[in-house]
PDB file of C-alpha atoms and ligand atoms in Angstrom:
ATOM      1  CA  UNK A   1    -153.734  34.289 -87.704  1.00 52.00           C
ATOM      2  CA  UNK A   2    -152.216  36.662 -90.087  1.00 53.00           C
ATOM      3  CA  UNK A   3    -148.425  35.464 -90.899  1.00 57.00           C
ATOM      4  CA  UNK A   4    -147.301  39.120 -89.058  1.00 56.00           C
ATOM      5  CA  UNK A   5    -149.699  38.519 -86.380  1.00 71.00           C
ATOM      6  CA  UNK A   6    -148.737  34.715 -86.017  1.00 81.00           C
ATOM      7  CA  UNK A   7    -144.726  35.803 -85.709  1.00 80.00           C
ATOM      8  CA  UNK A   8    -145.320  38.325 -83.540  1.00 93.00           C
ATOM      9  CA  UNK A   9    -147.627  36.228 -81.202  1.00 95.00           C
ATOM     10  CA  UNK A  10    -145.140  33.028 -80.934  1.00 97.00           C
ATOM     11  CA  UNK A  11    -142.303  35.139 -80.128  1.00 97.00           C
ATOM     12  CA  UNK A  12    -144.608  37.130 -77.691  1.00 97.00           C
ATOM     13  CA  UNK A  13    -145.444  33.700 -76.085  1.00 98.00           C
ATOM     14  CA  UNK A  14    -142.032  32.549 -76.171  1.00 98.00           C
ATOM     15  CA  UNK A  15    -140.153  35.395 -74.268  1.00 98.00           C
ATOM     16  CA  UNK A  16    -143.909  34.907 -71.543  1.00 98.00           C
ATOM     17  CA  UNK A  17    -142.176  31.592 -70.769  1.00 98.00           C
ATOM     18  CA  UNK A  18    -138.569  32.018 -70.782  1.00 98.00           C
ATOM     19  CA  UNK A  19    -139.479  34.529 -67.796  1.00 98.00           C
ATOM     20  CA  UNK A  20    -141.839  32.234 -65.936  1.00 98.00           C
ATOM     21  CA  UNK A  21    -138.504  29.999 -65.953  1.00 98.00           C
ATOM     22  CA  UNK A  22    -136.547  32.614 -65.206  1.00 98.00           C
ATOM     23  CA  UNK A  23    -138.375  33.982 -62.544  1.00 98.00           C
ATOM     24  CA  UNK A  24    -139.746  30.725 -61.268  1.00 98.00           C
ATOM     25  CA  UNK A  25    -143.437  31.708 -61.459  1.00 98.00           C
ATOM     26  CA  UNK A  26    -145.900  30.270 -63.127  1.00 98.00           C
ATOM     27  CA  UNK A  27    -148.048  31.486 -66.171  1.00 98.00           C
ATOM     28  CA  UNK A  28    -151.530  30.473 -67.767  1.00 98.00           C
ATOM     29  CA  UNK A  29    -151.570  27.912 -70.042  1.00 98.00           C
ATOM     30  CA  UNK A  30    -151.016  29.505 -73.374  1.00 97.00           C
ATOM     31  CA  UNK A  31    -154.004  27.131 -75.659  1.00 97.00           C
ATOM     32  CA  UNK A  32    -156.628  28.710 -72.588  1.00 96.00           C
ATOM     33  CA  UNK A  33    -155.775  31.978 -74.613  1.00 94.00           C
ATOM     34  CA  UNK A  34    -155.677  30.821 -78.664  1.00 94.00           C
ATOM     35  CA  UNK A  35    -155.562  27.660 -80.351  1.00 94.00           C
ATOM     36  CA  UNK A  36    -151.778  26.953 -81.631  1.00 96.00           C
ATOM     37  CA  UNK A  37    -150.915  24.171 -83.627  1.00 96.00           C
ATOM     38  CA  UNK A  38    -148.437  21.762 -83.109  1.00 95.00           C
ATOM     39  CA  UNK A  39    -146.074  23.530 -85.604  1.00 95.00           C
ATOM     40  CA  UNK A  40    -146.301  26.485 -83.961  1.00 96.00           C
ATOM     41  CA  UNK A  41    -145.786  24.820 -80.641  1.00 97.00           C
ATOM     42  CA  UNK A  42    -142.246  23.834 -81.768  1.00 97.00           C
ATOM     43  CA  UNK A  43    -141.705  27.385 -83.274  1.00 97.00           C
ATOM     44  CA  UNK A  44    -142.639  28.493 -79.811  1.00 98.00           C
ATOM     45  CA  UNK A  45    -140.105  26.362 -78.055  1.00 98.00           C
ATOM     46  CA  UNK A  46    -137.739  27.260 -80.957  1.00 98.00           C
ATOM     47  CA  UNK A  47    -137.761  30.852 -80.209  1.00 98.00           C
ATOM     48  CA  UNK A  48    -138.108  30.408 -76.287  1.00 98.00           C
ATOM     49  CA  UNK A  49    -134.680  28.336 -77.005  1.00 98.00           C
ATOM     50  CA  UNK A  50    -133.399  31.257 -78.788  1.00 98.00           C
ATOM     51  CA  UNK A  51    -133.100  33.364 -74.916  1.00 98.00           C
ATOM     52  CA  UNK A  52    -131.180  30.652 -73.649  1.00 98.00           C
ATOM     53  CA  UNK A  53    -128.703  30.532 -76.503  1.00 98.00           C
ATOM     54  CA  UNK A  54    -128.545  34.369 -76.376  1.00 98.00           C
ATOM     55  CA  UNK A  55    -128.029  34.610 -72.842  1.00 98.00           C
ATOM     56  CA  UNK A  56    -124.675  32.234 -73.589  1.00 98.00           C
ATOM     57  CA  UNK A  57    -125.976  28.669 -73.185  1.00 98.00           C
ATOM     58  CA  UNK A  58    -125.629  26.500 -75.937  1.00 98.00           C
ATOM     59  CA  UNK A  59    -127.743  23.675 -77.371  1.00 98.00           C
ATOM     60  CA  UNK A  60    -126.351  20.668 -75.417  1.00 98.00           C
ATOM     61  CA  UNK A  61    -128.765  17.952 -76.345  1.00 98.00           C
ATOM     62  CA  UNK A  62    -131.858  16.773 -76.702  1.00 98.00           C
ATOM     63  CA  UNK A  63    -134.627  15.234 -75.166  1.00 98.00           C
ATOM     64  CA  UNK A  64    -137.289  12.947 -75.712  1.00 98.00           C
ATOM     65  CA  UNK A  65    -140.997  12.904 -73.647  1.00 98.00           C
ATOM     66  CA  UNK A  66    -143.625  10.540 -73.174  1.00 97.00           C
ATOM     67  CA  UNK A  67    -141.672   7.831 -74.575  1.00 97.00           C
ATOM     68  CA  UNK A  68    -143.793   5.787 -71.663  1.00 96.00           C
ATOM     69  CA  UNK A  69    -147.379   4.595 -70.768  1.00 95.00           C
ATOM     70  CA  UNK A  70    -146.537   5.876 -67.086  1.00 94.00           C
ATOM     71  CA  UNK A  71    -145.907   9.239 -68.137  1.00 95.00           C
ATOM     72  CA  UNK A  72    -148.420   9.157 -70.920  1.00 94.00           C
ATOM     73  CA  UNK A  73    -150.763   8.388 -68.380  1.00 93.00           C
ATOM     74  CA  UNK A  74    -149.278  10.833 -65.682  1.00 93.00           C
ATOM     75  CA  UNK A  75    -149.966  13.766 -67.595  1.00 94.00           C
ATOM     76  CA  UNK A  76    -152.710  12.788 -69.697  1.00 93.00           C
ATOM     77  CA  UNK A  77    -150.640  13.409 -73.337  1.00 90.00           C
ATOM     78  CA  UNK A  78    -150.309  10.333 -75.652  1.00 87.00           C
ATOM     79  CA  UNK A  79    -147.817  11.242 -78.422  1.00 92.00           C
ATOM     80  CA  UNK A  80    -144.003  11.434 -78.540  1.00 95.00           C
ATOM     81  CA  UNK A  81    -142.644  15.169 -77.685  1.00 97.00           C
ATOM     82  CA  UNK A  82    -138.828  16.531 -77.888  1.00 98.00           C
ATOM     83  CA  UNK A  83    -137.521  19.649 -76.186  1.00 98.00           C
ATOM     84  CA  UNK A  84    -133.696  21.015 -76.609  1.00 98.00           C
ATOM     85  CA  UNK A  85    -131.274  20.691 -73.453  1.00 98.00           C
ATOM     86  CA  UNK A  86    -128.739  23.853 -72.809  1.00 98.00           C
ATOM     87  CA  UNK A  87    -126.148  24.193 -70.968  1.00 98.00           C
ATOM     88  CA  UNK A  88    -127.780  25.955 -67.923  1.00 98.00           C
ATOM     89  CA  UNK A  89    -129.935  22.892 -67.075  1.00 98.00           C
ATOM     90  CA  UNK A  90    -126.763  20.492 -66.663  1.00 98.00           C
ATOM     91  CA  UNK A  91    -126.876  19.898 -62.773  1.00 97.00           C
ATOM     92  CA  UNK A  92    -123.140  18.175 -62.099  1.00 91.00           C
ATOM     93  CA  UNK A  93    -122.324  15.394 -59.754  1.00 79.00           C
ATOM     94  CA  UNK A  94    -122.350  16.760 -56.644  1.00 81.00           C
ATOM     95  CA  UNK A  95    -124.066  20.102 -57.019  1.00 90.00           C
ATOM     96  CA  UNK A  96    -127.158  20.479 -54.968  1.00 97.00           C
ATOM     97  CA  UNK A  97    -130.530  21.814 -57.002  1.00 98.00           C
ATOM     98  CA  UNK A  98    -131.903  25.343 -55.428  1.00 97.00           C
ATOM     99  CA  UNK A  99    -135.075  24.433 -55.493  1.00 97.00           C
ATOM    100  CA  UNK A 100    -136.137  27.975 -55.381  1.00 97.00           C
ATOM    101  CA  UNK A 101    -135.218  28.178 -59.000  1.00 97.00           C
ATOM    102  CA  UNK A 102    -137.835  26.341 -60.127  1.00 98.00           C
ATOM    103  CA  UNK A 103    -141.784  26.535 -59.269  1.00 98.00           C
ATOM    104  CA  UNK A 104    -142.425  22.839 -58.893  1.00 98.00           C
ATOM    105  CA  UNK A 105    -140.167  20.732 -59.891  1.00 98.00           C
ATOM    106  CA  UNK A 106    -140.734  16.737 -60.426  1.00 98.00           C
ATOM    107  CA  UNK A 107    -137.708  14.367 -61.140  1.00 98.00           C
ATOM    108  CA  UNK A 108    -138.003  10.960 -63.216  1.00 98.00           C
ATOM    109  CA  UNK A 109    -135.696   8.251 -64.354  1.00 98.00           C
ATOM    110  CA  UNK A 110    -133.856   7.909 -67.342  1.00 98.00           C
ATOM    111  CA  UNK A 111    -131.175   6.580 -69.318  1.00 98.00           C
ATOM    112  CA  UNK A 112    -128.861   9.318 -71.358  1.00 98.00           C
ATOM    113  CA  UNK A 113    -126.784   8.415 -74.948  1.00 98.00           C
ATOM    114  CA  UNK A 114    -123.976  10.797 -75.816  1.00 98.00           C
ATOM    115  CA  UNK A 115    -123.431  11.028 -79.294  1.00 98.00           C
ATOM    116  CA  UNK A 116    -120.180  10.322 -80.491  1.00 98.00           C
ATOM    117  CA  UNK A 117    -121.004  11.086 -84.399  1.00 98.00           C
ATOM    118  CA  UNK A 118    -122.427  13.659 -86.337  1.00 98.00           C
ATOM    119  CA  UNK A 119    -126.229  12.656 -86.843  1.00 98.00           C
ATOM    120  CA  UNK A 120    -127.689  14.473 -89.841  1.00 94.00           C
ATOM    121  CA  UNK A 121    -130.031  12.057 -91.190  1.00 97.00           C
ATOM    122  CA  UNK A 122    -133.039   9.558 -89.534  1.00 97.00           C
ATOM    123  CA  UNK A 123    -131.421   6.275 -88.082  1.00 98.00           C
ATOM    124  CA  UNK A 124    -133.137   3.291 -87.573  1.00 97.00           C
ATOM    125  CA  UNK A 125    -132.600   1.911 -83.743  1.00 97.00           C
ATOM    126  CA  UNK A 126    -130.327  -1.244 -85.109  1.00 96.00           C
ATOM    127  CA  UNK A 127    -127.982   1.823 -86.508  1.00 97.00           C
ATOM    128  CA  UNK A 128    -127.440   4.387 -83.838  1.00 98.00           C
ATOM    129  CA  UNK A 129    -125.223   2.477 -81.637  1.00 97.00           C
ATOM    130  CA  UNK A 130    -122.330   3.421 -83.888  1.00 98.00           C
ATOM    131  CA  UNK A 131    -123.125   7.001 -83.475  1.00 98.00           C
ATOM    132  CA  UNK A 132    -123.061   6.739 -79.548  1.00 98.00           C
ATOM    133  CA  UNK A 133    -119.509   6.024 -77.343  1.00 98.00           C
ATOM    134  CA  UNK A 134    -121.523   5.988 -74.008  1.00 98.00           C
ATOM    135  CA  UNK A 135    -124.839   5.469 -72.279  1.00 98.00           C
ATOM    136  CA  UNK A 136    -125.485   6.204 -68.407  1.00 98.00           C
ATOM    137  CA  UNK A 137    -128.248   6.387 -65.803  1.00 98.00           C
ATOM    138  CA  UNK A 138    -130.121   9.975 -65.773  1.00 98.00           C
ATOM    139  CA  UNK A 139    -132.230  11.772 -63.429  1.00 98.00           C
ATOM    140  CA  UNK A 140    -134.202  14.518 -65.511  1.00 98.00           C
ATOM    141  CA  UNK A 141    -135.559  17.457 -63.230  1.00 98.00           C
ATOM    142  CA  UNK A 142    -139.205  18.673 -64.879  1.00 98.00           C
ATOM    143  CA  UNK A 143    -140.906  21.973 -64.253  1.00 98.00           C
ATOM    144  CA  UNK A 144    -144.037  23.224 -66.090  1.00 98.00           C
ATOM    145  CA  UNK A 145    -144.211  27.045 -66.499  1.00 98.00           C
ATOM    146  CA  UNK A 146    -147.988  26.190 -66.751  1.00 98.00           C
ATOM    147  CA  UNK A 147    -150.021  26.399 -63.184  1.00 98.00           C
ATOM    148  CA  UNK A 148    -151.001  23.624 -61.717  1.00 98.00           C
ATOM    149  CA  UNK A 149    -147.764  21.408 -63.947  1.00 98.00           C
ATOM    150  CA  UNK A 150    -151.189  20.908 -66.676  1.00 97.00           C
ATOM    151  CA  UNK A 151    -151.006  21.876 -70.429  1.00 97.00           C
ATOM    152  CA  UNK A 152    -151.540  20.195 -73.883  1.00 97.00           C
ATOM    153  CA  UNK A 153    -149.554  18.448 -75.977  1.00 96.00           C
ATOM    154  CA  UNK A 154    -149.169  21.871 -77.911  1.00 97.00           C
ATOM    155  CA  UNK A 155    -148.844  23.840 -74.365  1.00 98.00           C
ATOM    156  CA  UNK A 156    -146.170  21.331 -73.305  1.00 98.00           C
ATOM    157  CA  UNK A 157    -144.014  21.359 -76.922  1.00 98.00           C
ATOM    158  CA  UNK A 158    -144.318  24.907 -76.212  1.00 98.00           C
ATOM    159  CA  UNK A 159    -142.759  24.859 -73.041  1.00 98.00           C
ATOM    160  CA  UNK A 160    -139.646  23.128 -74.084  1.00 98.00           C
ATOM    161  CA  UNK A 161    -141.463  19.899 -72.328  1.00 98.00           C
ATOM    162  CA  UNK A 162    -140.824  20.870 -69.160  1.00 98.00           C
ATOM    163  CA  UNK A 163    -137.345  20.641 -69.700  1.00 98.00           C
ATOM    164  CA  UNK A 164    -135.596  22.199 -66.300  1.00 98.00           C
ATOM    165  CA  UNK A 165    -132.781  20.678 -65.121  1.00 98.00           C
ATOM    166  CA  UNK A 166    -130.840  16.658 -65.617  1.00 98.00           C
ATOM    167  CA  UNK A 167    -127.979  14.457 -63.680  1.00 98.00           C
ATOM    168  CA  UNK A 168    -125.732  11.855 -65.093  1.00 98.00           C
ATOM    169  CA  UNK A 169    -124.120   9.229 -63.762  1.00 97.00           C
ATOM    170  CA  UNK A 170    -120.580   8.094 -64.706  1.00 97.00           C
ATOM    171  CA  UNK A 171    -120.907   7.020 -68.897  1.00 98.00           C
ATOM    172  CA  UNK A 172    -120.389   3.490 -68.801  1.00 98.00           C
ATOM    173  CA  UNK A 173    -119.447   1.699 -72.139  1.00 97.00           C
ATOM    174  CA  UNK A 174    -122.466   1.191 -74.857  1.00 97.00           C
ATOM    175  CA  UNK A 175    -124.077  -2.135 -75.180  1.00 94.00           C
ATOM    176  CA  UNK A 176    -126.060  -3.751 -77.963  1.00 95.00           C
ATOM    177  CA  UNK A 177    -128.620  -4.847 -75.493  1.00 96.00           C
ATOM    178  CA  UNK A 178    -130.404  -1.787 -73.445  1.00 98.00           C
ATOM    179  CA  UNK A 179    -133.592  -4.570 -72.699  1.00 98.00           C
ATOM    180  CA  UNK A 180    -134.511  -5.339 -69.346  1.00 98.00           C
ATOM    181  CA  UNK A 181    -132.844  -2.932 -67.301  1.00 98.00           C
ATOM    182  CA  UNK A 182    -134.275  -2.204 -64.137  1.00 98.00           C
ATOM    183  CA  UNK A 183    -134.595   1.767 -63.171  1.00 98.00           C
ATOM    184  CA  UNK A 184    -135.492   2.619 -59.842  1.00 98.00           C
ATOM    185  CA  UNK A 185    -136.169   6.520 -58.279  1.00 98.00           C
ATOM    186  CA  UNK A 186    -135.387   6.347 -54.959  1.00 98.00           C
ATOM    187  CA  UNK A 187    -135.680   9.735 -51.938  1.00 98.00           C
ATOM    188  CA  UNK A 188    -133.879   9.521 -48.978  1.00 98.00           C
ATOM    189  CA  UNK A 189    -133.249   5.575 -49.427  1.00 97.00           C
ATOM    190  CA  UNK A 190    -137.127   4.667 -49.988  1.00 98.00           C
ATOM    191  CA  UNK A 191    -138.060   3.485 -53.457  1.00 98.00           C
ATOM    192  CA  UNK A 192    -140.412   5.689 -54.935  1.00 98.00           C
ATOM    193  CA  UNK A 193    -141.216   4.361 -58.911  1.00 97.00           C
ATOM    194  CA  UNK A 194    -139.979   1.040 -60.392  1.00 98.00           C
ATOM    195  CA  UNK A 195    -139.553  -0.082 -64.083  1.00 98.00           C
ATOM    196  CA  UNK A 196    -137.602  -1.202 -66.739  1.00 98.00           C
ATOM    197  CA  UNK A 197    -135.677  -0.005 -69.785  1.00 98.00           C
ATOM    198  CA  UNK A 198    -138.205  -1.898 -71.895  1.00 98.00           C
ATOM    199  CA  UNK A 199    -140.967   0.727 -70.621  1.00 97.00           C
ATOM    200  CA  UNK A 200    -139.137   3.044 -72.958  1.00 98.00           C
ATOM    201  CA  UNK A 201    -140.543   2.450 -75.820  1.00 97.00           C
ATOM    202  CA  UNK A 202    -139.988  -1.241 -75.538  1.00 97.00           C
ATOM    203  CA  UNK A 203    -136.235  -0.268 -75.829  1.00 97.00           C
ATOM    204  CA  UNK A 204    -134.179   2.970 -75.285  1.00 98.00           C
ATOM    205  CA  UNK A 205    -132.581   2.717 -78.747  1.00 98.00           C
ATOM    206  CA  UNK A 206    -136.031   3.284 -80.369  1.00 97.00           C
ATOM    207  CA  UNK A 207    -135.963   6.447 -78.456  1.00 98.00           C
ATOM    208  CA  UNK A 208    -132.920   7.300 -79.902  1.00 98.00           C
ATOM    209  CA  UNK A 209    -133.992   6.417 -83.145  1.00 98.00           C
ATOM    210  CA  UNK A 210    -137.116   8.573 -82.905  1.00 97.00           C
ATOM    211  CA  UNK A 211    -135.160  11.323 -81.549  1.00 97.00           C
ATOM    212  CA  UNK A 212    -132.444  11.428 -84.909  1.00 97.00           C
ATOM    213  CA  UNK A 213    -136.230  11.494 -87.120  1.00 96.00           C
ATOM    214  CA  UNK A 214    -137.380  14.915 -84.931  1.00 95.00           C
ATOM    215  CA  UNK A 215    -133.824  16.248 -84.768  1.00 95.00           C
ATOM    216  CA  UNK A 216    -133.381  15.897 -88.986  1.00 95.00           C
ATOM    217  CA  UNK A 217    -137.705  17.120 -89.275  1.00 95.00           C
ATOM    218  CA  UNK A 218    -137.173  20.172 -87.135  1.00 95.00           C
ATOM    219  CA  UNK A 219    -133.821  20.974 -88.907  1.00 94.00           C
ATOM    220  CA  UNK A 220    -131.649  20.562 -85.527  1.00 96.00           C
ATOM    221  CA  UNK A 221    -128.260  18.084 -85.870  1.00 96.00           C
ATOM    222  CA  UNK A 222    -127.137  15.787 -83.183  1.00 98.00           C
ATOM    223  CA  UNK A 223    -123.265  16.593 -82.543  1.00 98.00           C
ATOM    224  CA  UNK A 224    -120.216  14.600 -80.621  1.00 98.00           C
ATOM    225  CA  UNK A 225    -120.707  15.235 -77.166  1.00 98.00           C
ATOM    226  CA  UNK A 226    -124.244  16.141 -77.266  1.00 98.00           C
ATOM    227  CA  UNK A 227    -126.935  14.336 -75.048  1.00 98.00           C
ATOM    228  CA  UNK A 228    -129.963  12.891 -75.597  1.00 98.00           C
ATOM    229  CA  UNK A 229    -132.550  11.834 -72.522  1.00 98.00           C
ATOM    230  CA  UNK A 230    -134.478   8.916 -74.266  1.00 98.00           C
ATOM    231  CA  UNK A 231    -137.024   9.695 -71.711  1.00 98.00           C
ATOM    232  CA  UNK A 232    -138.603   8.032 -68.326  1.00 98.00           C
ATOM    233  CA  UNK A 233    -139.390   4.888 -67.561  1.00 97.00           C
ATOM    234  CA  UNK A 234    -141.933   5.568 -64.543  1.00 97.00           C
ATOM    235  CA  UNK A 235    -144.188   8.855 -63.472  1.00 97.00           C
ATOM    236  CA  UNK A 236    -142.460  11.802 -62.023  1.00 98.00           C
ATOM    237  CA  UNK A 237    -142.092  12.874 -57.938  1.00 98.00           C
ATOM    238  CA  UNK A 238    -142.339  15.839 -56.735  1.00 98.00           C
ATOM    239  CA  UNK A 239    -139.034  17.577 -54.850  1.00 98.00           C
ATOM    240  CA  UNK A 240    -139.170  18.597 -51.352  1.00 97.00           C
ATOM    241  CA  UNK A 241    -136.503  20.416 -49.430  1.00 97.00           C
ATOM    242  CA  UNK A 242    -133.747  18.182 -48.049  1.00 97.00           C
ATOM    243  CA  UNK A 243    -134.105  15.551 -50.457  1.00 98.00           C
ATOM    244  CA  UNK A 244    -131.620  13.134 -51.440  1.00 97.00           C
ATOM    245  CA  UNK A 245    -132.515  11.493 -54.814  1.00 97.00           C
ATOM    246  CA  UNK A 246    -131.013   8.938 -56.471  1.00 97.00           C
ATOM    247  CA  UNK A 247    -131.817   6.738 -59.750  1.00 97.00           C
ATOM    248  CA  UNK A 248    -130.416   3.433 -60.250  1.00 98.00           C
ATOM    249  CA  UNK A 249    -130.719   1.586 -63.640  1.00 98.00           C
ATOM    250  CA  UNK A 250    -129.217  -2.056 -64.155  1.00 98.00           C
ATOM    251  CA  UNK A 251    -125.536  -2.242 -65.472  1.00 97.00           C
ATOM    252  CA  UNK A 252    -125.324   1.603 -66.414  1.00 98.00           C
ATOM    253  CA  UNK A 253    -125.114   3.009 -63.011  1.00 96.00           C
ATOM    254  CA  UNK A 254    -126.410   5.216 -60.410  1.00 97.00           C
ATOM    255  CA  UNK A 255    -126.684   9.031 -60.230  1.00 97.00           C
ATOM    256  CA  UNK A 256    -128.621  11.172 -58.165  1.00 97.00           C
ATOM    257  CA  UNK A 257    -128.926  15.216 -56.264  1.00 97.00           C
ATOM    258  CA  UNK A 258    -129.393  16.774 -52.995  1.00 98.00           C
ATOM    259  CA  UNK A 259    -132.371  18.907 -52.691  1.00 98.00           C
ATOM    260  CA  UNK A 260    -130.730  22.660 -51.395  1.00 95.00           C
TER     261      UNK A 260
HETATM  262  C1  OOG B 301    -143.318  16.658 -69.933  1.00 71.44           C
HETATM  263  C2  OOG B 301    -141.987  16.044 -70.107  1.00 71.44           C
HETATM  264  C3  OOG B 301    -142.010  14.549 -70.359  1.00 71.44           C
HETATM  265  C4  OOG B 301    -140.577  12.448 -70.163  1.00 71.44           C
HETATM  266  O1  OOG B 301    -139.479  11.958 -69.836  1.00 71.44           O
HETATM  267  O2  OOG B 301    -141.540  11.753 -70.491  1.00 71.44           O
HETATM  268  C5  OOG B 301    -140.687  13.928 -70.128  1.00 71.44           C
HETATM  269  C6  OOG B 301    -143.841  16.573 -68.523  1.00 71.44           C
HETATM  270  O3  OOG B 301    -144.078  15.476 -68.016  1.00 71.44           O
HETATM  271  O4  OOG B 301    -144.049  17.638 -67.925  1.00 71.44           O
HETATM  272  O5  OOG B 301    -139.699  14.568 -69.883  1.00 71.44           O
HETATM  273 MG1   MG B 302    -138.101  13.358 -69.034  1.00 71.44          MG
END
């Protein structure tokens, strides 16, 4: 693609999926059309970013994907991905999710950090925990713009990684040790996916760590306050109507939705 031609294609494809969000309807997958690369993926995302930001909703965090063999596996992707959270996806405790926002929305289990330090450099796992004051159970709601919730690793990067909507529970104080935890998904009181914290990357800090590399590679700096989902544990459910959800991980807490 000619440099003109490339710009004027990302952005193109960019503003194509900020509407299938907005409008809740879904569009082809992008690579069906022309090869991208993964740089151009993020550049993509980058720009479809830029709408939300415009539109008045800052950069609240970040996110981490596929940070798990069950999701790996789920969706048939096997490297690390990172979308940006704003502050239209934060679902507070309490509020119900319109399902008719989305087109078909999945929830999964994670565990959130908020940053309590400006990160503007790579950390290694054994460092971030003084640049985090809290740590919490998370629900993360996905939603592929793509039919049929299939893509690429380039479609999904693209796509801001499904990013939609996320939950917290109550921030609970930050300990050394994240290994072991148990995370559970659970819809109207029946269990639906079981793991551990160690099924993120053998430890949620790691996803942190990994998530301070991307943040410093694609030129984007972790702030006090800011979030970042170190991804799920387990594979993702679909949301029907009148559900109740609720995750549960081991010493940080429970959170969890109604389904409007
Ligand atoms: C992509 C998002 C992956 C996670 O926690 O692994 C993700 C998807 O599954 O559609 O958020
Ligand atoms: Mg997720």
């Amino acid at each position: 693609m000619a440099y003109f031609c490339e710009m004027d294609q990302l952005k193109q494809w960019a503003l194509r999926l900020d509407e299938a969000a907005n409008l809740a309807n879904a569009t082809q997958q992008l690579s069906l059309e022309s090869p991208f690369d993964l740089g151009q993926a993020y550049e993509i995302q980058r720009l479809n970013i830029e709408q939300r930001k415009q539109r008045g909703f800052p950069l609240v965090g970040l996110k981490m994907g596929f940070t798990s063999e069950a999701k790996m596996k789920q969706m048939s992707v096997n490297d690390l991905i990172w979308g940006r959270l704003t502050q239209d996806m934060v679902l507070s405790s309490g509020e119900s999710l319109a399902l008719e926002k989305f087109i078909h929305p999945r929830v999964e289990i994670e565990v959130a950090f908020r940053i309590a330090k400006i990160i503007d450099r790579e950390l290694q796992p054994e460092e971030c925990m003084a640049y985090v004051d809290g740590v919490c159970a998370a629900l993360e709601v996905i939603d592929s713009r793509y039919e049929n919730f299939k893509f690429s690793l380039e479609d999904v990067v693209a796509d801001n990684c499904s990013s939609a909507a996320y939950v917290l529970g109550d921030w609970m104080p930050v300990s050394e040790n994240l290994n072991g935890l148990n995370m559970a998904l659970f819809a109207d009181g029946e269990l639906l996916e079981q793991g551990t914290s160690d099924d993120i990357l053998g430890n949620p800090w790691k996803s942190l760590a990994a998530a301070t590399r991307l943040a410093v590679k694609y030129k984007e700096t972790l702030e006090p306050g800011m979030v970042v989902l170190a991804g799920a544990a387990t594979a993702a459910h679909f949301l029907k109507p009148g559900m109740q959800i609720k995750g549960v991980v081991d010493q940080l807490g429970v959170c969890g939705f109604q389904v409007a």
